[in-house]
Amino acid sequence: MTRNDSTEKQILTLLNGLCNQIHHKFECCTGISSSRLEILHELCGGAEIKQSHLQKRINIDNAAITRHLKQLEAEGMVTRRKNPDDNRETFVRLSDEGLEKIEGYKIERENFIRQILKDFDDEEIPVLADFLARIKNNI
Amino acid sequence: MTRNDSTEKQILTLLNGLCNQIHHKFECCTGISSSRLEILHELCGGAEIKQSHLQKRINIDNAAITRHLKQLEAEGMVTRRKNPDDNRETFVRLSDEGLEKIEGYKIERENFIRQILKDFDDEEIPVLADFLARIKNNI
DNA sequence: GATCAATCATTGATGCCTCAAATAATATAA
DNA sequence: TTATATTATTTGAGGCATCAATGATTGATC
């Protein structure tokens, strides 16, 4: 086994451990699940967005997006209505209350990022972003 | 907002998407969940290992390790017995059947790693490993 | 216009993870 | 030795993700 082989295995172990924890830690730190916040983030512009479009952007299952939006709607964070021109589709929009609350979440989110990247240099950040994007493409 | 700030946010989005998918993809490709295979991998040497030690190595919850081991035991992959010198502890060991089967899993695992890192240079691999280890420490 | 296919959203079932509480066994101290 | 911690494992409850199956609506074709 070459040194690289064993480093590759280590990467998988690291990735496994990291992925097991990150969602949970994120929610602990910020008070909202990472997928939910991604959704709100997409809606941040204030425009109505199709549910199916949100689903593709967040890269999450149909069922999951339905459940998140239902919950966010119940909490008063978003509003939903059917597309009058095509009743299969649903439009989603941030509510006024959601618009207010998201500011706080965004700050928490930034704190979280700062925390997990605290010992990264300015030059390393874009390299990391590139690595992650490539891995994601390979999956 | 500086360019780095926006790159940092992108990293979180990437990490979120990546972590959402990787476990599932791993299982699809290899036929076993990544945590389970991590457990088997730890047991690969053939020695008896304490359950609590496994739990710390895999970096998973107590409850999760119990359930995985129960399942692996039911499948005949591992055997468990209480430590006769301290009945609170449990020793876990790979069964003969497990020893056989794991070889195939290891190959699948290597294929999976190769797939997700397919466009990475030899010099990038250790950098990635370092990045992930640091992020994990920061969590 | 009736039928069949495609699209979007939802629900049900299942898996893995977490925390918290319960159980059991051992160690420690009064 | 009896009461009180501590440690290891298990069980229960809840969250989020997936797939598969179901409904509902629209589009296409004959």
mmCIF file of C-alpha atoms in Angstrom, chain A:
data_model
loop_
_atom_site.group_PDB
_atom_site.id
_atom_site.type_symbol
_atom_site.label_atom_id
_atom_site.label_comp_id
_atom_site.label_asym_id
_atom_site.label_seq_id
_atom_site.Cartn_x
_atom_site.Cartn_y
_atom_site.Cartn_z
ATOM 1 C CA MET A 1 0.000 0.000 0.000
ATOM 2 C CA THR A 2 1.466 3.363 -0.992
ATOM 3 C CA ARG A 3 1.383 6.328 1.317
ATOM 4 C CA ASN A 4 -1.253 7.919 -0.860
ATOM 5 C CA ASP A 5 -3.556 4.954 -0.574
ATOM 6 C CA SER A 6 -3.575 5.165 3.157
ATOM 7 C CA THR A 7 -4.106 8.914 3.046
ATOM 8 C CA GLU A 8 -7.072 8.359 0.789
ATOM 9 C CA LYS A 9 -8.607 5.958 3.272
ATOM 10 C CA GLN A 10 -8.009 8.441 6.011
ATOM 11 C CA ILE A 11 -9.889 11.027 3.968
ATOM 12 C CA LEU A 12 -12.913 8.799 3.811
ATOM 13 C CA THR A 13 -12.818 8.228 7.539
ATOM 14 C CA LEU A 14 -12.480 11.942 8.148
ATOM 15 C CA LEU A 15 -15.283 12.729 5.772
ATOM 16 C CA ASN A 16 -17.501 10.179 7.421
ATOM 17 C CA GLY A 17 -16.885 11.558 10.882
ATOM 18 C CA LEU A 18 -17.194 15.126 9.724
ATOM 19 C CA CYS A 19 -20.454 14.540 7.910
ATOM 20 C CA ASN A 20 -21.906 12.666 10.841
ATOM 21 C CA GLN A 21 -21.442 15.650 13.072
ATOM 22 C CA ILE A 22 -21.695 18.796 11.067
ATOM 23 C CA HIS A 23 -25.468 19.054 10.706
ATOM 24 C CA HIS A 24 -26.025 18.519 14.356
ATOM 25 C CA LYS A 25 -23.336 20.954 15.444
ATOM 26 C CA PHE A 26 -24.625 23.529 13.032
ATOM 27 C CA GLU A 27 -28.078 23.318 14.528
ATOM 28 C CA CYS A 28 -26.715 23.516 18.062
ATOM 29 C CA CYS A 29 -24.724 26.633 17.224
ATOM 30 C CA THR A 30 -27.218 28.482 15.089
ATOM 31 C CA GLY A 31 -30.596 27.302 16.350
ATOM 32 C CA ILE A 32 -31.791 26.114 12.953
ATOM 33 C CA SER A 33 -31.006 23.114 10.781
ATOM 34 C CA SER A 34 -28.520 23.721 8.016
ATOM 35 C CA SER A 35 -30.892 22.623 5.271
ATOM 36 C CA ARG A 36 -33.631 24.927 6.573
ATOM 37 C CA LEU A 37 -31.266 27.826 6.636
ATOM 38 C CA GLU A 38 -30.121 27.028 3.114
ATOM 39 C CA ILE A 39 -33.747 27.239 2.053
ATOM 40 C CA LEU A 40 -34.282 30.566 3.764
ATOM 41 C CA HIS A 41 -31.050 31.790 2.262
ATOM 42 C CA GLU A 42 -32.327 31.027 -1.224
ATOM 43 C CA LEU A 43 -35.496 32.934 -0.453
ATOM 44 C CA CYS A 44 -33.625 35.872 0.976
ATOM 45 C CA GLY A 45 -33.982 38.007 -2.125
ATOM 46 C CA GLY A 46 -37.685 38.305 -1.385
ATOM 47 C CA ALA A 47 -38.902 36.843 -4.666
ATOM 48 C CA GLU A 48 -41.312 33.952 -5.020
ATOM 49 C CA ILE A 49 -39.490 30.779 -5.901
ATOM 50 C CA LYS A 50 -40.918 27.513 -7.165
ATOM 51 C CA GLN A 51 -40.684 24.692 -4.696
ATOM 52 C CA SER A 52 -39.161 22.414 -7.287
ATOM 53 C CA HIS A 53 -36.526 25.019 -8.007
ATOM 54 C CA LEU A 54 -35.665 25.288 -4.335
ATOM 55 C CA GLN A 55 -35.375 21.554 -4.163
ATOM 56 C CA LYS A 56 -32.845 21.457 -6.977
ATOM 57 C CA ARG A 57 -30.867 24.374 -5.567
ATOM 58 C CA ILE A 58 -30.567 22.841 -2.112
ATOM 59 C CA ASN A 59 -29.961 19.455 -3.636
ATOM 60 C CA ILE A 60 -32.310 17.649 -1.364
ATOM 61 C CA ASP A 61 -35.066 15.097 -1.824
ATOM 62 C CA ASN A 62 -38.611 16.073 -2.871
ATOM 63 C CA ALA A 63 -39.991 14.658 0.323
ATOM 64 C CA ALA A 64 -37.505 16.534 2.444
ATOM 65 C CA ILE A 65 -38.222 19.898 0.867
ATOM 66 C CA THR A 66 -41.954 19.389 1.343
ATOM 67 C CA ARG A 67 -41.480 18.661 5.026
ATOM 68 C CA HIS A 68 -39.134 21.549 5.616
ATOM 69 C CA LEU A 69 -41.433 24.014 3.914
ATOM 70 C CA LYS A 70 -44.445 22.725 5.772
ATOM 71 C CA GLN A 71 -42.614 23.255 9.007
ATOM 72 C CA LEU A 72 -41.311 26.679 8.021
ATOM 73 C CA GLU A 73 -44.832 27.635 7.004
ATOM 74 C CA ALA A 74 -46.199 26.446 10.343
ATOM 75 C CA GLU A 75 -43.603 28.615 12.058
ATOM 76 C CA GLY A 76 -44.670 31.573 9.980
ATOM 77 C CA MET A 77 -41.302 31.925 8.284
ATOM 78 C CA VAL A 78 -42.535 31.389 4.723
ATOM 79 C CA THR A 79 -45.761 31.565 2.771
ATOM 80 C CA ARG A 80 -46.800 29.231 -0.010
ATOM 81 C CA ARG A 81 -49.369 29.434 -2.780
ATOM 82 C CA LYS A 82 -50.141 27.444 -5.871
ATOM 83 C CA ASN A 83 -49.111 28.793 -9.215
ATOM 84 C CA PRO A 84 -52.449 29.952 -10.688
ATOM 85 C CA ASP A 85 -51.177 29.159 -14.181
ATOM 86 C CA ASP A 86 -50.173 25.618 -13.266
ATOM 87 C CA ASN A 87 -51.730 24.124 -10.199
ATOM 88 C CA ARG A 88 -49.079 21.496 -9.917
ATOM 89 C CA GLU A 89 -46.471 24.032 -8.921
ATOM 90 C CA THR A 90 -46.059 25.844 -5.631
ATOM 91 C CA PHE A 91 -44.552 29.281 -5.089
ATOM 92 C CA VAL A 92 -42.661 29.929 -1.894
ATOM 93 C CA ARG A 93 -41.771 33.275 -0.429
ATOM 94 C CA LEU A 94 -40.205 34.563 2.771
ATOM 95 C CA SER A 95 -42.776 36.124 5.110
ATOM 96 C CA ASP A 96 -42.202 39.456 6.803
ATOM 97 C CA GLU A 97 -41.541 37.619 10.027
ATOM 98 C CA GLY A 98 -39.116 35.342 8.201
ATOM 99 C CA LEU A 99 -37.346 38.321 6.740
ATOM 100 C CA GLU A 100 -36.791 39.696 10.211
ATOM 101 C CA LYS A 101 -35.644 36.490 11.786
ATOM 102 C CA ILE A 102 -33.267 35.482 9.083
ATOM 103 C CA GLU A 103 -30.915 38.326 9.876
ATOM 104 C CA GLY A 104 -30.120 36.783 13.221
ATOM 105 C CA TYR A 105 -29.640 33.372 11.673
ATOM 106 C CA LYS A 106 -27.255 34.774 9.122
ATOM 107 C CA ILE A 107 -25.055 36.137 11.849
ATOM 108 C CA GLU A 108 -25.063 32.779 13.622
ATOM 109 C CA ARG A 109 -24.218 31.129 10.362
ATOM 110 C CA GLU A 110 -21.239 33.382 9.827
ATOM 111 C CA ASN A 111 -20.033 32.691 13.341
ATOM 112 C CA PHE A 112 -20.280 29.009 12.655
ATOM 113 C CA ILE A 113 -18.279 29.255 9.458
ATOM 114 C CA ARG A 114 -15.665 31.326 11.187
ATOM 115 C CA GLN A 115 -15.432 28.708 13.885
ATOM 116 C CA ILE A 116 -14.906 25.725 11.602
ATOM 117 C CA LEU A 117 -12.425 27.625 9.448
ATOM 118 C CA LYS A 118 -10.710 29.493 12.239
ATOM 119 C CA ASP A 119 -7.193 28.258 11.536
ATOM 120 C CA PHE A 120 -7.380 28.590 7.748
ATOM 121 C CA ASP A 121 -5.279 31.150 5.917
ATOM 122 C CA ASP A 122 -6.757 33.448 3.316
ATOM 123 C CA GLU A 123 -5.075 31.457 0.559
ATOM 124 C CA GLU A 124 -6.376 28.146 1.842
ATOM 125 C CA ILE A 125 -10.051 29.091 1.789
ATOM 126 C CA PRO A 126 -10.462 29.119 -1.987
ATOM 127 C CA VAL A 127 -8.448 25.915 -2.278
ATOM 128 C CA LEU A 128 -10.785 24.230 0.159
ATOM 129 C CA ALA A 129 -13.810 25.522 -1.706
ATOM 130 C CA ASP A 130 -12.390 24.129 -4.919
ATOM 131 C CA PHE A 131 -11.680 20.733 -3.346
ATOM 132 C CA LEU A 132 -15.179 20.438 -1.960
ATOM 133 C CA ALA A 133 -16.781 21.438 -5.226
ATOM 134 C CA ARG A 134 -14.771 18.818 -7.053
ATOM 135 C CA ILE A 135 -15.635 16.092 -4.583
ATOM 136 C CA LYS A 136 -19.264 17.013 -4.837
ATOM 137 C CA ASN A 137 -19.102 16.761 -8.599
ATOM 138 C CA ASN A 138 -17.515 13.347 -8.347
ATOM 139 C CA ILE A 139 -20.341 11.985 -6.247
#
